[in-house]
Amino acid sequence: MAATVGQVPSWPYGKVTVEHSLPDGDANAASLYERIVGGFSATLFSCTYVLVPLAFLSLPFLLYFKPFSMTTAAVAAPLIISTLVPPIPSRTILQIWPFKHMPKYFNYSEIKEFGDAQIQELIGRRAVLFCVQPHGVFSFGGCCAGVTWAQRWWHPRSIPTAVAPSVIRVPLIKHIVGLFGVCDAAPKPMARRLEAKKSCVLYIGGIAELFLTSGRDEKIFAKKRKGFVKLALRSGAEIVPVYFFGNTSVLSVLTSAGLRAFARATGVTLTWFWGWRGTIVPRPNKILGVLGTPLGLPATPTPEPTQEQIDEWHARYLAEVQRLFDTYKVFNPDYKDKELVFD
């Protein structure tokens, strides 16, 4: 990624380094080939979230009416194979065609308050929770970051993304998401991972935040999410906030209180989403990733943190997310007039 220096009005140090996937962050610098290939790779993810449910719904009818047809075999075989094979994280695949062009499709830029060398030093001595917001319908910001980080310091096997157990079990989806590495986001598996000084990426808002995608202002689900702070304190892990401007603008989603309640209760999302011209192709809107500074949690584990301690560090996390939003939204034209709302 090309690096430039940008002036940030409210940043106390005056200037920060902004890394662009395209020269000077100019969307017009992408060739037609790069746009097509990048859009194709992005659509692979959104397409999977549509085709897999359709395959599950159609398979019983195909088995009943045409059990020995090629169509039935074509639908059943990928589901069966994917069920039997575990997710395969791959740093190599993320660095080759067509995924390397996905950041260019979204004109992805990145701001780091914490450099690559500092990150590697930190994860070498203690577990780190990279706490990401917002989730969006699908985190294309996370995909772009994964592709660019894989070229420098990150490996999906060592720092996977914590996901709902349902994602790990669903055929095909577990493999397309599994390219970036996945681990169980349930409290007990997460606690064991952090206690073993193993880092991971965690989307704080999760499924609940997916249904906050639409609206004029940016809404994130974080006020009631305090479990990650408790896990970090208990294990002596550090928290690093990450914000993706644009995650909620590339796809729109059908929302309702009933759909949101069902998703939170079951861990399964049933809704419809759309992007470019009403299709499942994500809009080529700009995405900006910001890697914040560590919160500074104590490295010594606190086996039984008090509610006061949890509330204090949670408040610091919310304040940091607010600071990142207010400071860097000027770097994404779609966000310069938006406000951050905590749900």
Short mmCIF file of C-alpha atoms in Angstrom, two decimals:
data_model
loop_
_atom_site.label_atom_id
_atom_site.label_comp_id
_atom_site.label_asym_id
_atom_site.label_seq_id
_atom_site.Cartn_x
_atom_site.Cartn_y
_atom_site.Cartn_z
CA MET A 1 0.00 0.00 0.00
CA ALA A 2 1.25 3.48 -0.86
CA ALA A 3 1.82 5.76 2.12
CA THR A 4 1.08 9.47 2.39
CA VAL A 5 1.04 11.90 5.29
CA GLY A 6 -2.24 13.53 6.18
CA GLN A 7 -3.15 16.41 8.48
CA VAL A 8 -5.78 15.52 11.07
CA PRO A 9 -7.41 18.56 12.74
CA SER A 10 -8.09 16.98 16.13
CA TRP A 11 -5.08 14.65 16.27
CA PRO A 12 -2.68 16.06 18.89
CA TYR A 13 0.47 15.03 17.02
CA GLY A 14 -0.54 16.92 13.89
CA LYS A 15 0.11 14.29 11.23
CA VAL A 16 -0.39 10.57 10.76
CA THR A 17 0.60 8.09 8.06
CA VAL A 18 -2.23 7.07 5.76
CA GLU A 19 -1.64 3.99 3.62
CA HIS A 20 -3.65 3.64 0.41
CA SER A 21 -4.33 0.62 -1.80
CA LEU A 22 -4.50 3.04 -4.73
CA PRO A 23 -2.12 5.96 -5.45
CA ASP A 24 -3.05 8.88 -3.17
CA GLY A 25 -6.36 7.19 -2.39
CA ASP A 26 -7.71 8.14 -5.80
CA ALA A 27 -10.51 5.74 -6.79
CA ASN A 28 -10.02 6.69 -10.46
CA ALA A 29 -6.51 5.23 -10.34
CA ALA A 30 -7.91 1.69 -10.41
CA SER A 31 -7.97 0.12 -13.83
CA LEU A 32 -11.13 -1.47 -15.23
CA TYR A 33 -9.49 -4.87 -14.81
CA GLU A 34 -8.72 -4.22 -11.12
CA ARG A 35 -12.28 -3.04 -10.49
CA ILE A 36 -13.85 -6.07 -12.16
CA VAL A 37 -11.57 -8.59 -10.44
CA GLY A 38 -11.83 -6.83 -7.06
CA GLY A 39 -15.62 -6.65 -7.35
CA PHE A 40 -15.74 -10.32 -8.31
CA SER A 41 -13.71 -11.37 -5.24
CA ALA A 42 -15.91 -9.26 -2.94
CA THR A 43 -19.07 -10.70 -4.48
CA LEU A 44 -17.82 -14.23 -3.74
CA PHE A 45 -18.48 -13.52 -0.05
CA SER A 46 -21.90 -11.91 -0.42
CA CYS A 47 -22.92 -14.51 -3.00
CA THR A 48 -22.12 -17.35 -0.60
CA TYR A 49 -24.47 -15.89 2.00
CA VAL A 50 -27.29 -16.11 -0.55
CA LEU A 51 -26.54 -19.37 -2.35
CA VAL A 52 -25.93 -21.52 0.74
CA PRO A 53 -29.41 -20.94 2.27
CA LEU A 54 -30.97 -21.49 -1.17
CA ALA A 55 -29.06 -24.76 -1.53
CA PHE A 56 -30.29 -25.99 1.85
CA LEU A 57 -33.87 -25.06 1.01
CA SER A 58 -33.82 -26.68 -2.43
CA LEU A 59 -31.95 -29.87 -1.54
CA PRO A 60 -34.90 -31.71 0.14
CA PHE A 61 -37.08 -31.10 -2.92
CA LEU A 62 -34.32 -32.21 -5.30
CA LEU A 63 -33.69 -35.37 -3.27
CA TYR A 64 -37.39 -36.17 -3.31
CA PHE A 65 -38.23 -35.41 -6.93
CA LYS A 66 -34.86 -35.96 -8.69
CA PRO A 67 -32.64 -38.03 -6.38
CA PHE A 68 -30.28 -39.24 -9.12
CA SER A 69 -30.03 -36.13 -11.30
CA MET A 70 -26.84 -34.18 -11.97
CA THR A 71 -28.50 -31.07 -10.53
CA THR A 72 -29.07 -32.81 -7.22
CA ALA A 73 -25.48 -34.04 -7.17
CA ALA A 74 -24.16 -30.56 -8.01
CA VAL A 75 -26.07 -29.07 -5.07
CA ALA A 76 -25.43 -31.86 -2.55
CA ALA A 77 -21.76 -32.60 -3.22
CA PRO A 78 -20.30 -29.21 -2.17
CA LEU A 79 -22.45 -29.21 0.99
CA ILE A 80 -21.38 -32.73 1.94
CA ILE A 81 -17.69 -32.14 1.25
CA SER A 82 -17.71 -28.84 3.13
CA THR A 83 -19.45 -30.48 6.08
CA LEU A 84 -16.67 -33.07 6.38
CA VAL A 85 -13.70 -30.74 5.80
CA PRO A 86 -12.73 -28.18 8.48
CA PRO A 87 -12.12 -24.50 7.60
CA ILE A 88 -8.73 -23.91 6.01
CA PRO A 89 -7.13 -20.53 6.81
CA SER A 90 -4.78 -19.50 4.05
CA ARG A 91 -2.42 -16.54 4.01
CA THR A 92 -1.25 -17.62 0.55
CA ILE A 93 -4.70 -17.48 -1.07
CA LEU A 94 -5.35 -14.04 0.39
CA GLN A 95 -2.25 -12.70 -1.35
CA ILE A 96 -3.06 -13.96 -4.83
CA TRP A 97 -5.56 -13.18 -7.58
CA PRO A 98 -8.38 -12.21 -7.23
CA PHE A 99 -8.29 -11.24 -3.54
CA LYS A 100 -5.33 -8.87 -3.85
CA HIS A 101 -7.52 -6.57 -5.96
CA MET A 102 -10.38 -6.38 -3.43
CA PRO A 103 -8.86 -3.44 -1.47
CA LYS A 104 -8.59 -1.52 -4.75
CA TYR A 105 -12.28 -2.11 -5.51
CA PHE A 106 -13.17 -0.38 -2.22
CA ASN A 107 -10.35 2.19 -2.52
CA TYR A 108 -9.24 0.88 0.87
CA SER A 109 -7.07 3.13 3.02
CA GLU A 110 -5.62 2.47 6.44
CA ILE A 111 -4.47 4.60 9.34
CA LYS A 112 -2.32 3.05 12.03
CA GLU A 113 -1.74 4.69 15.39
CA PHE A 114 0.19 1.52 16.23
CA GLY A 115 2.86 0.39 13.75
CA ASP A 116 3.52 -3.12 12.42
CA ALA A 117 6.67 -3.58 14.51
CA GLN A 118 4.84 -2.49 17.66
CA ILE A 119 1.98 -4.90 16.93
CA GLN A 120 4.35 -7.82 16.47
CA GLU A 121 6.17 -6.98 19.68
CA LEU A 122 2.87 -6.77 21.58
CA ILE A 123 1.37 -10.05 20.33
CA GLY A 124 4.71 -11.72 21.02
CA ARG A 125 4.43 -11.17 24.76
CA ARG A 126 0.68 -11.22 25.52
CA ALA A 127 -2.71 -12.00 24.03
CA VAL A 128 -4.42 -9.19 22.14
CA LEU A 129 -8.10 -8.72 21.40
CA PHE A 130 -8.44 -6.70 18.21
CA CYS A 131 -11.93 -5.31 18.90
CA VAL A 132 -13.62 -4.32 15.65
CA GLN A 133 -16.64 -2.16 14.91
CA PRO A 134 -18.95 -1.84 13.07
CA HIS A 135 -19.85 -5.31 11.77
CA GLY A 136 -22.00 -4.39 8.76
CA VAL A 137 -23.79 -7.05 6.75
CA PHE A 138 -20.38 -8.50 5.97
CA SER A 139 -17.07 -7.01 7.05
CA PHE A 140 -15.44 -6.10 3.77
CA GLY A 141 -13.25 -3.75 5.79
CA GLY A 142 -11.98 -6.79 7.66
CA CYS A 143 -11.40 -8.58 4.36
CA CYS A 144 -9.39 -5.66 2.97
CA ALA A 145 -7.37 -5.41 6.17
CA GLY A 146 -6.75 -9.15 6.16
CA VAL A 147 -5.46 -9.04 2.58
CA THR A 148 -3.11 -6.14 3.32
CA TRP A 149 -2.01 -7.38 6.77
CA ALA A 150 -1.27 -10.82 5.29
CA GLN A 151 1.34 -9.18 3.10
CA ARG A 152 3.18 -7.83 6.14
CA TRP A 153 2.72 -9.36 9.60
CA TRP A 154 -0.61 -11.17 10.05
CA HIS A 155 -1.38 -14.87 9.64
CA PRO A 156 -4.98 -16.19 9.87
CA ARG A 157 -3.83 -19.28 11.76
CA SER A 158 -2.21 -17.31 14.59
CA ILE A 159 -4.77 -14.48 14.82
CA PRO A 160 -8.17 -15.81 13.68
CA THR A 161 -11.52 -14.06 13.86
CA ALA A 162 -13.88 -15.10 16.65
CA VAL A 163 -17.26 -16.01 15.16
CA ALA A 164 -20.57 -17.48 16.33
CA PRO A 165 -20.54 -21.31 16.52
CA SER A 166 -23.17 -21.40 13.77
CA VAL A 167 -20.70 -19.84 11.31
CA ILE A 168 -18.12 -22.54 12.03
CA ARG A 169 -20.71 -25.26 11.37
CA VAL A 170 -22.46 -24.00 8.21
CA PRO A 171 -21.03 -25.65 5.07
CA LEU A 172 -19.32 -23.42 2.48
CA ILE A 173 -19.77 -20.31 4.61
CA LYS A 174 -17.29 -21.74 7.12
CA HIS A 175 -14.77 -22.16 4.29
CA ILE A 176 -15.16 -18.77 2.64
CA VAL A 177 -14.96 -17.02 6.03
CA GLY A 178 -12.41 -19.57 7.20
CA LEU A 179 -9.83 -18.22 4.76
CA PHE A 180 -9.28 -15.47 7.33
CA GLY A 181 -9.12 -17.96 10.21
CA VAL A 182 -11.99 -18.59 12.62
CA CYS A 183 -12.32 -19.55 16.26
CA ASP A 184 -15.30 -19.98 18.58
CA ALA A 185 -16.54 -16.70 20.06
CA ALA A 186 -18.32 -18.42 22.99
CA PRO A 187 -17.00 -17.25 26.39
CA LYS A 188 -15.31 -20.49 27.51
CA PRO A 189 -13.34 -21.15 24.28
CA MET A 190 -12.39 -17.48 24.16
CA ALA A 191 -11.17 -17.58 27.77
CA ARG A 192 -9.01 -20.64 27.07
CA ARG A 193 -7.53 -18.98 24.02
CA LEU A 194 -6.66 -15.73 25.77
CA GLU A 195 -5.26 -17.52 28.83
CA ALA A 196 -2.93 -19.37 26.46
CA LYS A 197 -1.71 -15.94 25.25
CA LYS A 198 -3.25 -16.42 21.81
CA SER A 199 -4.67 -13.34 20.10
CA CYS A 200 -7.80 -13.00 17.96
CA VAL A 201 -10.08 -10.54 16.18
CA LEU A 202 -13.49 -9.94 17.78
CA TYR A 203 -16.46 -8.06 16.32
CA ILE A 204 -18.00 -6.54 19.43
CA GLY A 205 -21.46 -5.84 17.99
CA GLY A 206 -21.83 -9.21 16.29
CA ILE A 207 -25.16 -10.17 14.73
CA ALA A 208 -27.04 -7.52 16.71
CA GLU A 209 -24.97 -4.80 15.03
CA LEU A 210 -25.76 -6.15 11.56
CA PHE A 211 -29.33 -4.85 11.90
CA LEU A 212 -28.11 -1.34 12.74
CA THR A 213 -26.57 -0.90 9.29
CA SER A 214 -29.22 1.39 7.80
CA GLY A 215 -29.74 5.02 8.82
CA ARG A 216 -28.18 8.44 8.41
CA ASP A 217 -25.82 8.20 11.38
CA GLU A 218 -23.46 5.37 12.29
CA LYS A 219 -24.93 3.07 14.95
CA ILE A 220 -22.89 0.46 16.79
CA PHE A 221 -23.92 -2.07 19.41
CA ALA A 222 -21.50 -1.66 22.30
CA LYS A 223 -23.12 -0.13 25.41
CA LYS A 224 -24.22 -3.50 26.80
CA ARG A 225 -21.31 -5.57 25.49
CA LYS A 226 -18.93 -5.88 28.42
CA GLY A 227 -18.06 -9.57 28.38
CA PHE A 228 -14.95 -9.03 26.25
CA VAL A 229 -13.56 -6.63 28.86
CA LYS A 230 -14.08 -9.21 31.60
CA LEU A 231 -12.33 -11.86 29.49
CA ALA A 232 -9.39 -9.54 28.83
CA LEU A 233 -8.98 -8.63 32.51
CA ARG A 234 -9.17 -12.25 33.61
CA SER A 235 -6.52 -13.39 31.13
CA GLY A 236 -4.22 -10.37 31.16
CA ALA A 237 -4.96 -9.68 27.50
CA GLU A 238 -4.70 -6.28 25.84
CA ILE A 239 -7.50 -4.60 23.84
CA VAL A 240 -6.79 -2.76 20.59
CA PRO A 241 -9.80 -0.94 19.04
CA VAL A 242 -10.23 -1.13 15.26
CA TYR A 243 -12.77 0.89 13.27
CA PHE A 244 -13.86 0.39 9.66
CA PHE A 245 -15.49 3.43 8.07
CA GLY A 246 -17.56 2.06 5.19
CA ASN A 247 -18.48 -1.38 6.52
CA THR A 248 -22.09 -0.25 6.82
CA SER A 249 -22.34 1.54 3.49
CA VAL A 250 -21.34 -1.11 0.95
CA LEU A 251 -24.44 -3.25 1.64
CA SER A 252 -27.92 -2.39 2.92
CA VAL A 253 -30.05 -4.81 4.91
CA LEU A 254 -33.71 -5.45 5.57
CA THR A 255 -34.27 -4.82 9.27
CA SER A 256 -37.05 -5.39 11.79
CA ALA A 257 -37.32 -6.02 15.52
CA GLY A 258 -38.48 -9.58 14.88
CA LEU A 259 -35.59 -10.46 12.59
CA ARG A 260 -33.11 -8.98 15.04
CA ALA A 261 -34.60 -10.87 18.00
CA PHE A 262 -34.56 -14.16 16.06
CA ALA A 263 -30.91 -13.66 15.05
CA ARG A 264 -29.79 -12.91 18.59
CA ALA A 265 -31.70 -15.89 20.00
CA THR A 266 -30.56 -18.47 17.46
CA GLY A 267 -27.26 -17.13 16.12
CA VAL A 268 -28.71 -17.47 12.61
CA THR A 269 -29.37 -14.41 10.44
CA LEU A 270 -32.43 -14.57 8.20
CA THR A 271 -32.88 -11.37 6.20
CA TRP A 272 -32.20 -9.85 2.79
CA PHE A 273 -29.43 -7.48 1.76
CA TRP A 274 -28.51 -5.58 -1.37
CA GLY A 275 -25.72 -3.44 -2.75
CA TRP A 276 -24.85 -1.98 -6.16
CA ARG A 277 -28.07 -1.26 -8.11
CA GLY A 278 -30.07 -3.58 -5.88
CA THR A 279 -27.86 -6.62 -6.53
CA ILE A 280 -25.71 -8.64 -4.14
CA VAL A 281 -22.60 -6.97 -5.58
CA PRO A 282 -21.19 -4.70 -2.84
CA ARG A 283 -21.15 -1.00 -3.68
CA PRO A 284 -17.62 0.24 -4.51
CA ASN A 285 -17.77 2.79 -1.68
CA LYS A 286 -14.61 3.81 0.08
CA ILE A 287 -13.56 1.83 3.16
CA LEU A 288 -11.14 3.29 5.70
CA GLY A 289 -9.60 1.13 8.41
CA VAL A 290 -8.19 2.66 11.59
CA LEU A 291 -6.02 0.65 13.97
CA GLY A 292 -6.08 2.43 17.32
CA THR A 293 -3.66 2.37 20.23
CA PRO A 294 -3.91 -0.30 22.97
CA LEU A 295 -6.13 0.61 25.91
CA GLY A 296 -3.39 -0.26 28.41
CA LEU A 297 -5.10 -3.04 30.36
CA PRO A 298 -2.98 -4.65 33.12
CA ALA A 299 -0.82 -7.52 31.87
CA THR A 300 -1.23 -9.36 35.16
CA PRO A 301 -4.46 -11.42 35.09
CA THR A 302 -7.28 -10.39 37.42
CA PRO A 303 -9.02 -13.71 38.20
CA GLU A 304 -12.16 -12.06 39.54
CA PRO A 305 -12.49 -8.49 38.24
CA THR A 306 -15.05 -6.34 40.02
CA GLN A 307 -17.98 -4.81 38.19
CA GLU A 308 -16.41 -1.43 38.85
CA GLN A 309 -13.21 -2.48 37.06
CA ILE A 310 -15.17 -3.90 34.13
CA ASP A 311 -17.26 -0.73 33.83
CA GLU A 312 -14.18 1.49 34.01
CA TRP A 313 -12.33 -0.28 31.17
CA HIS A 314 -15.51 -0.62 29.13
CA ALA A 315 -16.03 3.14 29.43
CA ARG A 316 -12.44 3.67 28.26
CA TYR A 317 -13.10 1.44 25.26
CA LEU A 318 -16.22 3.39 24.29
CA ALA A 319 -14.32 6.65 24.68
CA GLU A 320 -11.56 5.36 22.39
CA VAL A 321 -14.04 4.25 19.75
CA GLN A 322 -15.67 7.67 19.90
CA ARG A 323 -12.26 9.34 19.56
CA LEU A 324 -11.32 7.22 16.55
CA PHE A 325 -14.62 8.04 14.87
CA ASP A 326 -14.47 11.78 15.53
CA THR A 327 -10.79 12.06 14.62
CA TYR A 328 -10.65 10.09 11.39
CA LYS A 329 -14.07 10.38 9.77
CA VAL A 330 -12.68 13.31 7.76
CA PHE A 331 -10.64 10.78 5.76
CA ASN A 332 -13.78 9.17 4.34
CA PRO A 333 -16.02 11.69 2.51
CA ASP A 334 -19.11 9.52 3.14
CA TYR A 335 -18.66 9.98 6.90
CA LYS A 336 -17.60 13.58 7.36
CA ASP A 337 -21.14 14.67 8.38
CA LYS A 338 -22.11 11.54 10.30
CA GLU A 339 -22.32 11.13 14.07
CA LEU A 340 -21.62 7.98 16.07
CA VAL A 341 -24.51 6.55 18.09
CA PHE A 342 -23.99 3.85 20.73
CA ASP A 343 -26.89 1.40 20.97
#
